[in-house]
Short mmCIF file of C-alpha atoms and ligand atoms in Angstrom, two decimals:
data_model
loop_
_atom_site.label_atom_id
_atom_site.label_comp_id
_atom_site.label_asym_id
_atom_site.label_seq_id
_atom_site.Cartn_x
_atom_site.Cartn_y
_atom_site.Cartn_z
CA MET A 1 27.04 4.97 35.75
CA GLN A 2 29.09 2.46 33.74
CA VAL A 3 27.12 0.97 30.89
CA SER A 4 28.07 -0.82 27.67
CA GLN A 5 29.69 1.24 24.94
CA MET A 6 26.66 0.57 22.82
CA ALA A 7 24.29 1.93 25.47
CA ALA A 8 26.55 4.88 26.22
CA GLY A 9 26.63 5.81 22.54
CA LEU A 10 22.88 5.55 21.92
CA SER A 11 21.22 8.73 20.79
CA GLY A 12 17.49 9.39 21.16
CA SER A 13 15.02 9.46 18.32
CA GLU A 14 15.46 12.67 16.32
CA ILE A 15 11.82 12.74 15.32
CA ILE A 16 10.58 12.39 18.91
CA ARG A 17 12.89 15.24 19.92
CA ILE A 18 11.55 17.47 17.13
CA GLY A 19 8.00 16.29 17.91
CA ASN A 20 8.41 17.38 21.54
CA GLN A 21 9.71 20.77 20.47
CA VAL A 22 6.70 21.23 18.18
CA SER A 23 4.27 20.10 20.91
CA GLU A 24 5.79 22.67 23.26
CA GLN A 25 5.32 25.43 20.68
CA VAL A 26 1.72 24.32 20.07
CA ARG A 27 1.16 24.41 23.84
CA GLN A 28 2.39 28.00 23.81
CA GLY A 29 -0.23 28.86 21.22
CA ALA A 30 1.66 28.51 17.92
CA ASN A 31 -0.47 27.40 14.96
CA ILE A 32 1.57 24.45 13.68
CA CYS A 33 0.55 21.45 11.64
CA ASN A 34 2.55 18.73 13.36
CA LEU A 35 3.82 16.27 10.75
CA THR A 36 6.61 14.87 12.89
CA ILE A 37 5.66 11.51 14.40
CA GLY A 38 3.77 9.04 12.19
CA ASP A 39 0.98 8.55 14.69
CA PHE A 40 -2.78 9.02 14.46
CA ASP A 41 -5.15 10.82 16.78
CA PRO A 42 -7.59 8.01 17.72
CA ALA A 43 -10.42 10.56 17.96
CA ILE A 44 -10.02 11.24 14.22
CA PHE A 45 -8.44 7.97 13.11
CA PRO A 46 -9.89 5.15 15.25
CA ILE A 47 -8.85 1.60 14.38
CA PRO A 48 -11.37 -0.44 12.33
CA ALA A 49 -14.48 -1.15 14.42
CA GLU A 50 -14.32 -4.87 13.48
CA LEU A 51 -10.71 -5.07 14.68
CA ASN A 52 -11.56 -3.29 17.90
CA ALA A 53 -14.48 -5.68 18.58
CA GLY A 54 -12.32 -8.68 17.60
CA ILE A 55 -9.59 -7.73 20.08
CA GLN A 56 -12.08 -7.40 22.92
CA GLN A 57 -13.70 -10.70 21.98
CA ALA A 58 -10.32 -12.47 21.83
CA TYR A 59 -9.52 -11.31 25.36
CA GLN A 60 -12.94 -12.49 26.54
CA GLN A 61 -12.26 -15.86 24.91
CA GLY A 62 -9.08 -16.14 26.98
CA HIS A 63 -6.34 -15.60 24.38
CA THR A 64 -3.99 -14.40 27.07
CA ASN A 65 -1.17 -16.96 26.96
CA TYR A 66 2.09 -16.97 24.97
CA PRO A 67 1.61 -16.93 21.21
CA PRO A 68 3.86 -19.21 19.13
CA ALA A 69 7.24 -17.56 18.45
CA ALA A 70 6.52 -17.03 14.74
CA GLY A 71 3.01 -15.74 15.42
CA ILE A 72 -0.25 -17.70 15.39
CA SER A 73 -0.67 -19.81 12.25
CA GLU A 74 -4.10 -18.30 11.44
CA LEU A 75 -2.51 -14.86 11.18
CA ARG A 76 0.43 -16.04 9.08
CA GLN A 77 -2.04 -17.83 6.79
CA ALA A 78 -4.22 -14.71 6.55
CA ILE A 79 -1.17 -12.56 5.73
CA SER A 80 -0.03 -15.07 3.12
CA GLU A 81 -3.40 -14.74 1.36
CA PHE A 82 -3.46 -10.98 1.85
CA LEU A 83 -0.05 -10.64 0.16
CA LYS A 84 -1.15 -12.85 -2.71
CA THR A 85 -4.38 -11.01 -3.43
CA ARG A 86 -3.22 -7.46 -2.72
CA GLN A 87 0.37 -7.55 -3.98
CA GLY A 88 0.63 -10.70 -6.07
CA LEU A 89 3.43 -12.00 -3.81
CA GLU A 90 3.68 -15.72 -2.99
CA TYR A 91 4.90 -16.19 0.58
CA GLY A 92 3.70 -19.13 2.63
CA PRO A 93 3.03 -19.05 6.39
CA ASN A 94 6.57 -20.30 7.09
CA ASP A 95 8.03 -17.33 5.24
CA ILE A 96 6.18 -14.90 7.51
CA LEU A 97 7.08 -13.67 11.00
CA ILE A 98 4.80 -11.69 13.31
CA ALA A 99 6.13 -9.29 15.93
CA GLY A 100 5.05 -6.49 18.24
CA GLY A 101 4.99 -3.88 15.48
CA SER A 102 7.47 -3.62 12.68
CA ARG A 103 10.38 -2.13 14.66
CA PRO A 104 11.46 -5.45 16.22
CA LEU A 105 11.41 -6.93 12.73
CA ILE A 106 13.80 -4.29 11.40
CA TYR A 107 16.07 -5.00 14.35
CA ALA A 108 15.81 -8.75 13.75
CA THR A 109 16.63 -8.31 10.05
CA TYR A 110 19.79 -6.41 10.95
CA ARG A 111 20.67 -8.97 13.61
CA ALA A 112 20.09 -11.93 11.28
CA LEU A 113 22.13 -10.53 8.38
CA VAL A 114 24.67 -8.00 9.60
CA ASP A 115 27.86 -8.71 11.55
CA PRO A 116 29.60 -5.96 13.53
CA GLY A 117 31.59 -3.84 11.10
CA ASP A 118 29.50 -4.85 8.07
CA ARG A 119 28.38 -2.00 5.87
CA VAL A 120 24.72 -1.05 5.70
CA ILE A 121 23.73 1.38 2.98
CA PHE A 122 20.71 3.60 3.42
CA PRO A 123 19.58 6.67 1.53
CA LEU A 124 19.06 9.97 3.33
CA PRO A 125 16.53 11.04 4.51
CA SER A 126 15.89 7.76 6.28
CA TRP A 127 13.90 6.55 9.22
CA ASN A 128 16.05 5.19 12.08
CA ASN A 129 18.58 3.15 10.09
CA ASN A 130 21.33 5.07 11.89
CA HIS A 131 20.01 3.71 15.20
CA TYR A 132 19.71 0.12 13.95
CA CYS A 133 23.30 0.35 12.71
CA HIS A 134 24.39 1.54 16.12
CA LEU A 135 22.50 -1.24 17.92
CA THR A 136 24.10 -3.90 15.75
CA GLY A 137 27.60 -2.42 15.40
CA ALA A 138 27.17 -2.02 11.65
CA MET A 139 29.05 0.60 9.69
CA PRO A 140 26.43 3.06 8.36
CA VAL A 141 26.83 4.23 4.78
CA ALA A 142 24.34 7.09 4.41
CA VAL A 143 23.83 8.13 0.79
CA ASP A 144 22.43 11.58 -0.01
CA THR A 145 19.43 11.88 -2.30
CA LEU A 146 18.17 14.85 -4.29
CA PRO A 147 14.86 16.78 -4.20
CA GLU A 148 14.62 16.44 -8.00
CA ASN A 149 14.51 12.65 -7.49
CA ASN A 150 11.79 13.02 -4.85
CA PHE A 151 14.43 12.18 -2.23
CA MET A 152 14.48 8.59 -3.50
CA PRO A 153 17.88 7.02 -4.22
CA THR A 154 18.81 6.25 -7.82
CA ALA A 155 20.92 3.33 -9.01
CA ALA A 156 23.67 5.84 -9.81
CA ASP A 157 23.57 7.19 -6.23
CA LEU A 158 23.93 3.71 -4.73
CA ALA A 159 26.27 2.01 -7.23
CA PRO A 160 29.58 3.27 -5.74
CA TYR A 161 28.80 1.70 -2.36
CA LEU A 162 27.43 -1.76 -3.17
CA ALA A 163 30.65 -3.73 -3.66
CA ASP A 164 31.49 -4.21 0.00
CA ALA A 165 28.06 -3.84 1.62
CA THR A 166 25.92 -6.46 3.37
CA LEU A 167 22.57 -4.72 3.52
CA LEU A 168 20.77 -2.09 1.47
CA ALA A 169 17.93 -0.63 3.55
CA LEU A 170 15.20 0.84 1.34
CA CYS A 171 11.82 2.31 2.21
CA SER A 172 8.91 3.13 -0.11
CA PRO A 173 6.63 5.01 0.43
CA LEU A 174 9.36 6.86 2.26
CA ASN A 175 9.20 8.23 5.77
CA PRO A 176 9.57 11.25 6.04
CA THR A 177 8.72 12.47 2.52
CA GLY A 178 5.87 10.16 1.46
CA THR A 179 7.52 9.80 -1.94
CA VAL A 180 7.85 6.44 -3.73
CA PHE A 181 10.14 4.57 -6.10
CA THR A 182 9.21 4.70 -9.77
CA LYS A 183 9.06 1.32 -11.48
CA GLU A 184 12.16 2.07 -13.55
CA GLY A 185 14.02 3.56 -10.60
CA LEU A 186 13.52 0.47 -8.45
CA GLU A 187 14.20 -1.90 -11.36
CA GLU A 188 17.58 -0.29 -11.95
CA ILE A 189 18.50 -0.70 -8.27
CA CYS A 190 17.30 -4.33 -8.30
CA ASP A 191 19.46 -5.04 -11.35
CA LEU A 192 22.50 -3.60 -9.60
CA VAL A 193 21.90 -5.86 -6.58
CA LEU A 194 21.47 -8.92 -8.82
CA ALA A 195 24.69 -8.07 -10.68
CA GLU A 196 26.55 -7.56 -7.40
CA ASN A 197 25.38 -10.93 -6.08
CA LYS A 198 26.42 -12.67 -9.30
CA ARG A 199 29.87 -11.15 -8.83
CA ARG A 200 30.25 -12.48 -5.26
CA SER A 201 31.52 -15.98 -4.59
CA THR A 202 29.25 -18.48 -2.85
CA HIS A 203 31.49 -18.20 0.26
CA GLU A 204 30.70 -14.51 0.64
CA LYS A 205 27.57 -13.11 2.23
CA PRO A 206 25.37 -11.73 -0.51
CA LEU A 207 24.04 -8.20 -0.60
CA TYR A 208 20.59 -8.22 0.98
CA ILE A 209 17.76 -5.71 0.69
CA LEU A 210 15.60 -4.70 3.62
CA TYR A 211 12.43 -3.37 2.01
CA ASP A 212 10.25 -1.37 4.38
CA GLN A 213 6.83 -0.97 2.79
CA ILE A 214 4.83 -0.23 5.93
CA TYR A 215 2.98 2.68 4.26
CA TRP A 216 2.22 0.96 0.96
CA LEU A 217 -1.50 0.37 1.49
CA LEU A 218 -1.98 4.10 1.96
CA THR A 219 -0.83 5.11 -1.53
CA PHE A 220 -3.57 6.90 -3.44
CA GLY A 221 -4.28 8.81 -6.64
CA ASN A 222 -1.89 7.94 -9.47
CA THR A 223 0.80 6.77 -7.09
CA LYS A 224 1.62 3.10 -7.49
CA HIS A 225 3.65 0.96 -5.13
CA TYR A 226 6.45 -1.25 -6.50
CA ASP A 227 8.50 -3.84 -4.68
CA PRO A 228 11.71 -5.69 -5.55
CA VAL A 229 10.51 -9.31 -5.79
CA SER A 230 7.47 -8.45 -7.93
CA LEU A 231 9.76 -6.62 -10.35
CA ARG A 232 12.64 -9.10 -10.22
CA PRO A 233 11.59 -12.54 -8.88
CA GLU A 234 15.29 -13.64 -8.98
CA LEU A 235 15.82 -11.34 -5.99
CA ARG A 236 13.61 -13.45 -3.74
CA ASP A 237 16.51 -15.02 -1.80
CA TYR A 238 17.89 -11.60 -0.94
CA VAL A 239 14.91 -9.50 0.16
CA VAL A 240 13.35 -9.19 3.61
CA TYR A 241 10.13 -7.16 3.65
CA ILE A 242 8.98 -5.09 6.60
CA ASP A 243 5.25 -4.50 6.82
CA GLY A 244 2.48 -4.33 9.38
CA THR A 245 -0.82 -2.95 10.54
CA SER A 246 0.39 0.15 12.42
CA LYS A 247 -0.13 2.67 9.66
CA CYS A 248 -2.73 1.23 7.26
CA PHE A 249 -5.16 0.48 10.11
CA ALA A 250 -4.18 3.52 12.23
CA ALA A 251 -3.18 0.90 14.78
CA THR A 252 0.17 2.17 16.04
CA GLY A 253 -0.65 1.13 19.61
CA VAL A 254 -2.03 -2.28 18.71
CA ARG A 255 1.47 -3.55 17.82
CA VAL A 256 1.03 -6.15 15.09
CA GLY A 257 3.82 -6.08 12.52
CA TYR A 258 4.94 -8.68 10.03
CA SER A 259 7.93 -9.50 7.94
CA PHE A 260 8.36 -11.93 5.06
CA GLY A 261 11.29 -13.23 3.12
CA PRO A 262 13.48 -16.30 2.58
CA THR A 263 12.38 -19.07 4.97
CA ALA A 264 15.85 -19.61 6.46
CA ILE A 265 16.28 -15.91 7.30
CA ILE A 266 12.78 -15.62 8.72
CA GLU A 267 13.52 -18.68 10.86
CA LYS A 268 16.64 -16.97 12.31
CA MET A 269 14.72 -13.75 12.89
CA LYS A 270 12.12 -15.77 14.76
CA SER A 271 14.82 -17.22 17.04
CA ILE A 272 16.31 -13.77 17.68
CA LEU A 273 12.97 -12.19 18.53
CA GLY A 274 11.97 -15.25 20.56
CA HIS A 275 14.82 -14.44 22.94
CA VAL A 276 13.88 -10.77 22.99
CA GLY A 277 10.24 -11.74 23.53
CA ALA A 278 8.98 -9.13 21.06
CA TRP A 279 5.79 -11.00 20.14
CA ALA A 280 2.59 -9.25 19.23
CA PRO A 281 -0.03 -9.82 21.96
CA LYS A 282 -1.98 -12.99 21.23
CA ALA A 283 -5.48 -11.47 21.38
CA GLU A 284 -4.41 -8.80 18.86
CA GLN A 285 -3.06 -11.53 16.60
CA VAL A 286 -6.31 -13.50 16.76
CA ALA A 287 -8.35 -10.39 15.93
CA THR A 288 -6.02 -9.27 13.13
CA ALA A 289 -6.12 -12.75 11.56
CA HIS A 290 -9.88 -12.56 11.44
CA PHE A 291 -10.03 -8.94 10.27
CA LEU A 292 -7.63 -9.44 7.34
CA THR A 293 -9.97 -12.01 5.83
CA GLU A 294 -12.91 -9.55 5.92
CA THR A 295 -12.05 -8.09 2.54
CA ALA A 296 -14.97 -5.65 2.30
CA ALA A 297 -14.30 -4.23 5.78
CA VAL A 298 -10.56 -3.89 5.05
CA ASP A 299 -11.25 -2.13 1.74
CA ALA A 300 -13.80 0.20 3.31
CA PHE A 301 -11.43 1.10 6.11
CA ILE A 302 -8.41 1.72 3.89
CA ASN A 303 -10.45 3.80 1.45
CA GLY A 304 -11.75 5.88 4.36
CA MET A 305 -8.17 6.36 5.63
CA LYS A 306 -7.00 7.53 2.23
CA THR A 307 -9.86 10.02 1.94
CA LYS A 308 -9.14 11.44 5.38
CA LEU A 309 -5.40 11.62 4.70
CA GLN A 310 -6.00 13.33 1.37
CA ASP A 311 -8.42 15.79 3.00
CA SER A 312 -5.88 16.71 5.66
CA LEU A 313 -3.19 17.13 3.02
CA VAL A 314 -5.42 19.46 1.00
CA ALA A 315 -6.38 21.39 4.15
CA PHE A 316 -2.69 21.72 5.03
CA LEU A 317 -1.75 22.98 1.57
CA ARG A 318 -4.58 25.53 1.66
CA ALA A 319 -3.69 26.76 5.16
C1 LIG B 1 9.23 3.64 7.70
C2 LIG B 1 8.78 3.08 9.00
N1 LIG B 1 9.02 1.79 9.28
C3 LIG B 1 8.63 1.24 10.44
C4 LIG B 1 7.99 2.00 11.41
C5 LIG B 1 7.63 1.37 12.72
O1 LIG B 1 6.34 0.94 12.78
P1 LIG B 1 5.75 0.16 14.05
O2 LIG B 1 4.98 1.18 14.82
O3 LIG B 1 4.89 -0.93 13.47
O4 LIG B 1 6.87 -0.39 14.85
C6 LIG B 1 7.73 3.35 11.17
C7 LIG B 1 7.08 4.16 12.21
O5 LIG B 1 7.01 5.35 12.17
C8 LIG B 1 8.14 3.90 9.94
O6 LIG B 1 7.90 5.18 9.66
#
């Protein structure tokens, strides 16, 4: 069958392939702790009861029509407040875009910023940036990291590649290692990006950062999450954040992701995803908007998640 070059060259998800191989071995009786796909068994990790009830109620109330392209305003408002209180970040509802999980938002970030042939830098190991590069015709620049740096990139690792790049795709806490940037480590990278953008003329596209922090609410113990704009507010015009409810609320099948960043970029991402039609279902949006404002329920749920995750980690290490 003749298909586009892009479609012909697509490769499947590596992690799903490995996940299937592991599932097959488990089926044959092997005793394996499957850490491949970042999904949750709903029998052990159900979504928050309040969210579950809210979704059912929203369907009963008839929230079954198209949501607005950017996401319902109540949810963008709730996320704006959530970001302010939980992360100290000031993003208004117009700086926030909702989508059907965070994947479409990563795609939209690439689409809004990267032209075919543009260089996208991402550290290895990395989650799916190779595929987003392929989908958008970007030139991938994969940069190796070291175990002694917790598999996180350092400024020195990235510096040689920044001069002619359009996008630096970072993730912390990192899939697949669960490791995070240190404050100093991320600050040094932020300073490099600021210096690079000072060097570029106003006619050139700046160097942008895609910052995927989808796991950040699950950090526990002494681990602290850092993000570029909190550390260097001057970076605000250059950073698009990827975030969402899939992991922190064990809600991978509920499909409510969000992104925030410079208003003009978010506006373009909204137009791109509007054509794709990758909205989060409206009833889920209504319920999530309500749930995010229930601070005590959110805290209780996230604390419970962390305890269960820590318990499984300890059980795994003892096994
Ligand atoms: C780092 C990272 N970003 C984004 C996603 C996608 O999340 P979603 O299910 O909300 O599309 C995943 C899923 O595994 C992930 O690991």
